[in-house]
Coordinates of C-alpha atoms in Angstrom, one line a residue:
Chain A
M231 CA -26.0 -47.0 16.1
L232 CA -24.0 -44.4 14.2
G233 CA -25.9 -41.7 16.0
Q234 CA -25.0 -43.3 19.3
I235 CA -21.3 -43.6 18.4
Q236 CA -21.4 -40.0 17.4
T237 CA -23.1 -38.8 20.5
A238 CA -20.8 -40.8 22.7
A239 CA -17.7 -39.4 20.9
R240 CA -19.1 -35.8 21.3
N241 CA -19.8 -36.3 24.9
N242 CA -16.1 -37.2 25.3
G243 CA -15.1 -34.1 23.5
R244 CA -13.9 -35.9 20.3
S245 CA -15.1 -36.5 16.8
D246 CA -16.4 -40.0 16.0
P247 CA -14.2 -42.3 13.9
V248 CA -16.5 -42.1 10.8
T249 CA -16.4 -38.4 10.8
L250 CA -12.6 -38.4 11.2
L251 CA -12.3 -40.9 8.4
I252 CA -14.5 -38.9 6.0
Q253 CA -12.8 -35.7 6.8
G254 CA -9.4 -37.3 6.4
L255 CA -10.4 -38.5 2.9
V256 CA -12.1 -35.3 1.8
A257 CA -9.6 -32.8 3.2
P258 CA -7.0 -33.0 0.5
P259 CA -9.3 -32.4 -2.5
A260 CA -11.2 -29.9 -0.5
Q261 CA -8.0 -28.0 0.1
V262 CA -7.3 -28.0 -3.6
V263 CA -10.8 -26.8 -4.3
S264 CA -10.6 -24.1 -1.6
N265 CA -7.3 -22.8 -2.9
S266 CA -8.6 -22.8 -6.5
L267 CA -11.7 -20.9 -5.4
S268 CA -9.6 -18.4 -3.4
Y269 CA -7.3 -17.7 -6.3
T270 CA -10.2 -17.4 -8.7
E271 CA -12.0 -15.0 -6.3
K272 CA -8.8 -12.9 -6.0
F273 CA -8.4 -12.9 -9.8
L274 CA -12.0 -11.9 -10.4
K275 CA -11.8 -9.3 -7.7
G276 CA -8.7 -7.9 -9.4
V277 CA -10.4 -7.8 -12.8
R278 CA -13.5 -6.2 -11.2
D279 CA -11.5 -3.7 -9.3
A280 CA -9.0 -2.9 -12.0
D281 CA -10.6 0.3 -13.1
M282 CA -11.1 1.5 -9.5
L283 CA -7.5 0.5 -8.6
S284 CA -6.1 2.3 -11.7
R285 CA -8.0 5.5 -10.7
Q286 CA -6.9 5.0 -7.1
N287 CA -3.3 4.6 -8.2
E288 CA -3.5 7.8 -10.3
R289 CA -4.9 9.7 -7.4
L290 CA -2.3 8.4 -5.0
T291 CA 0.5 9.1 -7.4
A292 CA -0.8 12.7 -7.7
E293 CA -1.1 12.9 -4.0
L294 CA 2.4 11.7 -3.6
E295 CA 3.7 14.2 -6.1
G296 CA 1.8 16.9 -4.2
M297 CA 3.3 15.7 -0.9
K298 CA 6.8 15.9 -2.4
Q299 CA 6.2 19.4 -3.5
Y300 CA 4.8 20.3 -0.2
Q301 CA 7.8 18.8 1.6
E302 CA 10.2 20.7 -0.7
T303 CA 8.3 23.9 0.0
L304 CA 8.4 23.1 3.7
D305 CA 12.1 22.5 3.7
R306 CA 12.8 25.7 1.8
L307 CA 10.6 27.7 4.2
Q308 CA 12.3 26.0 7.1
G309 CA 15.6 27.0 5.7
Q310 CA 14.5 30.6 5.3
I311 CA 13.1 30.6 8.9
D312 CA 16.5 29.3 10.2
A313 CA 18.3 31.9 8.2
L314 CA 16.0 34.7 9.5
R315 CA 16.5 33.5 13.0
E316 CA 20.3 33.6 12.6
M317 CA 20.0 37.0 11.1
N318 CA 17.8 38.1 14.0
D319 CA 20.3 36.7 16.4
Y320 CA 23.0 39.1 15.1
V321 CA 23.3 41.9 17.6
A322 CA 24.0 45.2 15.8
P323 CA 26.2 47.8 17.4
P324 CA 24.2 50.3 19.5
T325 CA 24.5 53.1 16.9
R326 CA 23.5 50.9 14.0
K327 CA 20.1 49.5 12.8
K328 CA 19.2 46.5 10.8
V329 CA 17.2 47.0 7.6
Y330 CA 15.9 43.7 6.3
A331 CA 15.7 43.3 2.5
N332 CA 14.9 40.7 -0.1
I333 CA 17.1 40.0 -3.0
I334 CA 15.3 40.9 -6.2
G335 CA 18.0 40.5 -8.8
Q336 CA 21.4 38.9 -9.3
S337 CA 24.3 39.7 -11.7
P338 CA 26.8 36.9 -11.2
G339 CA 29.0 38.2 -14.0
Q340 CA 29.4 41.6 -12.2
N341 CA 29.5 40.0 -8.7
S342 CA 26.5 42.0 -7.6
I343 CA 22.9 41.6 -6.4
I344 CA 19.9 44.0 -6.2
I345 CA 17.9 44.4 -3.0
D346 CA 14.5 45.9 -2.5
R347 CA 15.6 48.6 0.0
G348 CA 17.1 52.0 -0.9
A349 CA 17.8 55.5 0.1
N350 CA 14.3 56.0 1.3
D351 CA 15.0 53.3 4.0
G352 CA 18.2 55.0 5.0
I353 CA 20.5 52.9 2.9
K354 CA 23.8 54.6 1.8
K355 CA 26.8 53.7 -0.1
Y356 CA 29.4 51.4 1.6
Q357 CA 27.0 50.1 4.2
P358 CA 27.5 46.4 4.9
V359 CA 25.0 43.8 3.7
I360 CA 24.8 40.8 5.9
A361 CA 23.1 37.4 5.7
A362 CA 22.7 34.6 8.3
K363 CA 26.1 33.1 7.6
G364 CA 28.1 36.3 7.3
L365 CA 29.1 39.3 5.2
V366 CA 27.5 39.4 1.7
G367 CA 29.1 42.6 0.4
I368 CA 28.7 46.4 0.6
I369 CA 26.2 48.8 -1.0
E370 CA 27.6 50.1 -4.2
V371 CA 24.6 52.2 -5.4
A372 CA 21.6 53.2 -3.3
D373 CA 18.6 54.3 -5.4
A374 CA 15.3 55.4 -3.8
N375 CA 13.8 52.0 -3.3
R376 CA 16.5 49.6 -4.4
S377 CA 20.2 49.2 -4.1
R378 CA 23.0 47.4 -5.8
V379 CA 25.2 45.3 -3.6
L380 CA 28.9 44.6 -4.5
L381 CA 29.6 41.1 -3.4
I382 CA 32.6 40.1 -1.4
T383 CA 33.6 37.8 -4.2
S384 CA 34.2 40.8 -6.5
P385 CA 37.8 41.7 -7.1
A386 CA 36.8 45.3 -7.0
I387 CA 35.9 45.1 -3.3
K388 CA 38.4 46.0 -0.6
I389 CA 37.5 45.3 3.0
S390 CA 39.6 45.2 6.1
A391 CA 39.5 41.8 7.6
A392 CA 41.1 39.8 10.5
I393 CA 42.2 36.3 10.8
E394 CA 41.2 35.2 14.3
G395 CA 43.8 33.5 16.4
E396 CA 46.9 34.4 18.4
P397 CA 48.1 36.8 17.2
R398 CA 45.1 38.4 15.3
I399 CA 46.3 39.1 11.8
I400 CA 44.8 42.0 9.9
G401 CA 44.8 42.5 6.2
I402 CA 42.7 43.6 3.2
I403 CA 40.4 41.1 1.6
S404 CA 38.9 41.1 -1.9
G405 CA 37.3 38.6 -4.2
A406 CA 39.4 36.2 -6.3
T407 CA 36.9 33.9 -7.8
A408 CA 33.2 33.1 -7.2
T409 CA 34.2 30.7 -4.4
R410 CA 37.6 32.1 -3.2
L411 CA 38.7 35.3 -1.6
S412 CA 42.2 36.7 -1.4
M413 CA 43.7 38.4 1.6
G414 CA 47.0 40.1 1.7
V415 CA 48.8 40.3 5.1
F416 CA 52.2 41.8 6.0
G417 CA 54.8 39.9 8.0
S418 CA 55.7 36.3 8.2
T419 CA 53.3 35.1 10.9
D420 CA 52.1 31.6 10.4
V421 CA 48.5 31.4 9.3
L422 CA 46.6 28.2 10.2
V423 CA 44.4 26.7 7.6
G424 CA 40.8 26.6 9.0
S425 CA 41.2 29.8 11.0
P426 CA 38.0 32.0 10.8
V427 CA 38.2 35.3 9.0
V428 CA 36.0 38.2 10.2
T429 CA 35.7 41.9 9.6
S430 CA 38.3 43.8 11.5
G431 CA 36.2 46.9 12.4
I432 CA 38.8 49.2 10.9
S433 CA 36.2 50.9 8.8
E434 CA 33.7 53.7 9.1
Y435 CA 30.8 51.5 7.9
I436 CA 31.6 47.9 8.7
P437 CA 31.7 46.8 12.3
A438 CA 34.0 44.2 13.6
G439 CA 33.3 40.5 14.0
I440 CA 31.1 39.8 11.0
R441 CA 32.0 36.4 9.6
I442 CA 33.6 36.3 6.2
G443 CA 35.0 32.7 5.8
I444 CA 37.8 30.4 6.7
V445 CA 41.4 30.2 5.6
I446 CA 42.0 27.4 3.1
E447 CA 45.5 28.2 1.9
S448 CA 48.4 30.5 2.8
V449 CA 51.2 31.5 0.3
D450 CA 54.4 33.6 1.0
D451 CA 54.9 36.4 -1.5
E452 CA 58.7 36.8 -1.1
K453 CA 59.0 39.6 -3.6
F454 CA 56.9 42.0 -1.5
G455 CA 57.7 40.4 1.8
A456 CA 54.0 39.7 2.3
K457 CA 51.8 36.7 2.7
R458 CA 48.7 35.9 0.5
V459 CA 45.9 34.0 2.3
F460 CA 43.1 32.4 0.4
V461 CA 39.7 32.3 2.1
L462 CA 36.6 30.2 1.5
P463 CA 33.5 32.5 1.9
S464 CA 30.9 31.4 4.5
L465 CA 28.2 32.2 2.0
V466 CA 27.1 30.5 -1.2
M467 CA 26.0 33.5 -3.1
G468 CA 23.4 31.6 -5.2
E469 CA 21.6 30.4 -2.1
L470 CA 20.9 33.9 -0.7
S471 CA 17.4 35.1 -0.4
E472 CA 17.1 37.4 2.7
V473 CA 19.7 39.8 3.9
F474 CA 19.9 42.9 6.1
V475 CA 21.7 46.1 5.7
L476 CA 23.4 47.7 8.7
K477 CA 22.7 51.4 8.4
Chain B
M62 CA -13.9 -53.4 -16.2
S63 CA -17.5 -52.9 -17.0
R64 CA -18.6 -53.7 -13.5
I65 CA -16.0 -51.6 -11.8
R66 CA -16.6 -48.6 -14.0
P67 CA -19.9 -47.5 -12.4
F68 CA -18.4 -48.1 -8.9
L69 CA -15.4 -45.9 -9.7
T70 CA -17.6 -43.3 -11.2
L71 CA -19.8 -43.2 -8.1
F72 CA -16.8 -43.2 -5.8
F73 CA -15.2 -40.3 -7.6
A74 CA -18.5 -38.4 -7.8
F75 CA -19.1 -38.7 -4.0
W76 CA -15.5 -38.0 -3.2
L77 CA -15.4 -34.8 -5.3
G78 CA -18.9 -33.9 -4.2
A79 CA -17.8 -34.1 -0.5
A80 CA -14.8 -31.9 -1.3
L81 CA -17.0 -29.4 -3.0
Q82 CA -19.6 -29.6 -0.2
L83 CA -16.8 -28.7 2.2
A84 CA -14.9 -26.1 0.3
A85 CA -17.1 -24.7 -2.5
A86 CA -20.7 -24.8 -1.3
P87 CA -20.3 -22.0 1.3
H88 CA -19.1 -19.7 -1.6
M89 CA -22.0 -20.6 -3.8
T90 CA -24.9 -19.1 -1.9
I91 CA -27.7 -17.5 -3.8
A92 CA -30.4 -15.6 -1.8
G93 CA -29.0 -17.1 1.4
A94 CA -29.3 -20.7 0.2
A95 CA -26.2 -23.0 -0.5
P96 CA -26.4 -26.0 -2.8
D97 CA -26.5 -29.5 -1.1
I98 CA -24.0 -31.0 -3.5
L99 CA -23.9 -34.5 -1.9
L100 CA -27.7 -34.7 -2.1
I101 CA -27.5 -33.8 -5.7
V102 CA -25.0 -36.5 -6.3
A103 CA -27.0 -39.1 -4.4
L104 CA -30.3 -38.3 -6.1
S105 CA -28.8 -37.9 -9.6
S106 CA -27.1 -41.2 -9.4
A107 CA -30.0 -43.0 -7.7
V108 CA -32.2 -42.5 -10.8
F109 CA -30.0 -45.0 -12.6
F110 CA -30.5 -47.8 -10.1
Q111 CA -33.2 -49.8 -8.3
P112 CA -34.6 -48.2 -5.1
T113 CA -32.6 -50.3 -2.8
I114 CA -29.3 -49.3 -4.4
G115 CA -30.6 -45.7 -4.5
A116 CA -31.2 -46.0 -0.7
V117 CA -27.5 -47.1 -0.3
L118 CA -26.3 -44.2 -2.4
G119 CA -28.5 -41.8 -0.3
F120 CA -27.1 -43.4 2.9
V121 CA -23.5 -42.8 1.6
G122 CA -24.4 -39.2 0.6
G123 CA -26.0 -38.4 4.0
L124 CA -23.1 -40.1 5.9
L125 CA -20.5 -38.0 3.9
H126 CA -22.5 -34.8 4.4
G127 CA -22.7 -35.4 8.1
G128 CA -19.0 -36.2 8.2
V129 CA -17.8 -33.2 6.3
A130 CA -20.1 -30.9 8.1
G131 CA -19.4 -32.4 11.5
A132 CA -23.1 -32.4 12.0
D133 CA -25.7 -34.9 13.3
T134 CA -25.1 -37.8 10.8
S135 CA -28.3 -39.7 11.8
S136 CA -30.9 -37.2 10.5
L137 CA -29.0 -36.4 7.4
T138 CA -28.4 -40.0 6.6
I139 CA -32.1 -41.0 7.2
S140 CA -33.5 -38.2 5.1
S141 CA -31.1 -38.7 2.3
T142 CA -31.7 -42.5 2.3
L143 CA -35.4 -42.1 2.1
V144 CA -35.5 -39.6 -0.8
S145 CA -32.8 -41.5 -2.7
Y146 CA -34.8 -44.7 -2.2
A147 CA -37.8 -42.9 -3.7
A148 CA -35.7 -41.5 -6.6
G149 CA -34.7 -45.1 -7.5
Y150 CA -38.3 -45.6 -8.7
V151 CA -37.5 -43.4 -11.6
S152 CA -35.5 -46.3 -13.1
R153 CA -38.7 -48.4 -13.1
L154 CA -40.7 -46.0 -15.1
D155 CA -40.9 -46.8 -18.8
L156 CA -39.7 -43.5 -20.1
D157 CA -36.7 -41.9 -21.6
V158 CA -35.2 -40.0 -18.7
R159 CA -34.2 -36.5 -19.8
P160 CA -31.8 -34.4 -17.7
W161 CA -34.5 -31.9 -16.8
Y162 CA -36.6 -34.7 -15.4
V163 CA -33.8 -35.4 -13.0
G164 CA -33.7 -31.7 -12.2
L165 CA -37.3 -32.0 -11.1
V166 CA -36.6 -35.2 -9.1
V167 CA -33.7 -33.5 -7.3
L168 CA -35.8 -30.4 -6.7
A169 CA -38.6 -32.5 -5.1
G170 CA -36.1 -34.7 -3.3
T171 CA -34.5 -31.6 -1.7
V172 CA -37.8 -30.2 -0.5
V173 CA -38.8 -33.6 1.0
S174 CA -35.3 -34.1 2.5
H175 CA -35.4 -30.6 4.2
L176 CA -38.9 -31.2 5.4
L177 CA -37.8 -34.5 7.0
L178 CA -34.9 -32.7 8.6
M179 CA -37.4 -30.4 10.3
I180 CA -38.8 -33.3 12.3
P181 CA -35.8 -34.0 14.6
A182 CA -34.5 -30.5 14.6
P183 CA -37.3 -27.9 14.1
P184 CA -35.9 -24.5 12.9
P185 CA -36.5 -21.5 15.1
E186 CA -38.4 -19.7 12.3
T187 CA -40.3 -21.9 9.9
W188 CA -41.0 -19.5 7.1
P189 CA -37.5 -18.3 6.4
Y190 CA -36.4 -22.0 6.6
L191 CA -39.1 -23.0 4.0
R192 CA -38.1 -20.1 1.8
A193 CA -34.5 -21.1 1.9
T194 CA -35.5 -24.7 1.3
I195 CA -37.4 -23.7 -1.9
V196 CA -34.4 -21.7 -3.2
A197 CA -32.0 -24.5 -2.3
A198 CA -34.3 -27.0 -4.1
M199 CA -34.4 -24.9 -7.2
Y200 CA -30.6 -24.4 -7.0
N201 CA -30.0 -28.2 -6.6
G202 CA -32.4 -29.0 -9.4
V203 CA -30.5 -26.7 -11.8
L204 CA -27.1 -28.1 -10.8
A205 CA -28.4 -31.7 -11.2
I206 CA -29.1 -31.3 -14.9
P207 CA -25.5 -31.0 -16.1
L208 CA -24.4 -33.5 -13.4
Y209 CA -26.9 -36.1 -14.6
A210 CA -25.8 -35.5 -18.2
L211 CA -22.2 -36.2 -17.3
M212 CA -23.0 -39.3 -15.2
R213 CA -25.2 -40.7 -17.9
R214 CA -22.2 -41.2 -20.1
T215 CA -20.7 -43.7 -17.8
L216 CA -23.6 -45.1 -15.8
R217 CA -26.5 -45.5 -18.3
P218 CA -25.1 -48.1 -20.7
K219 CA -24.3 -50.4 -17.9
V220 CA -27.7 -50.5 -16.2
N221 CA -31.3 -51.1 -17.1

């Protein structure tokens, strides 16, 4: 009889009442048992796999560290590529040639750097050294295969520069501190803060238009009837790695 | 209290057995064979009673098994009833029933039950089915030993 009821219910696409009753009574404890088994299985799996997971964790941590280092290297190289592209974009005057060089030494106290090109490459004293973002300095000493470069942040340097704008103001720029240049200009023309400062071209060695920095302050020097302009250099000297010399 | 205690014990045993049959048995397979927990409960409890009561316990076990599995209740009920009826004869034997005797009863009962199930629904491959039957019977027999030992504490003093 039970079989007939069951068959009839199935033919109607339903479960028979007895099955429904049994499943209704059994489902709650079965759920508890099922959950307990599931948690137990997970716990045992965790215990069983602990060693493997620990090793996997160590390996992934090492891989992550490797990836970070790789990314840092990638970023650094990308920065160098960008800098080289910018340097490459600089169009030298027809009579001048670019000699690319690597910085092989730095003397922050003396405001100078050493590059791996020298007299054998046609490098001479006073030639300008340029990086992607602007003027680095001038050659101070040219040995056979290396040269010392006096940075624009050096108080000893004197370069003819121009503040771009209307009118164009020309003066002599020299280093004041590691992050500040000082430029003396005659007259009382107003100087706008933020104006770009470039090389003036009034020089046998340094062509016009090479970026130096931007004006950050302007002070009147009434005693001499002149104006002193302070300039933020375009370059951060510590971040330089590739430069070129305009010979 | 003394009359209701065996009833409550059996009710709890079958209820928990059904829950385990539904939730735990599929996770307990050994060599492809899962234990038949409701048959173990039915046979282990049937040895405490007369054959007719054993038959009733087997019927309940088969009915519950069919219900939780959503399977054909008739064949499960009939096979379980018959083997539990036979297991009831153990109570008529004049011997001190040890747990491992019950293990053997459950082992034999499982084999017979599975053979009975072959009649209405012959398996597609006989030998694998028989092999699984033997493994399941051994499995059931082993599990019946601790179950009987537990049930004896509540059922034995009240019967015989």
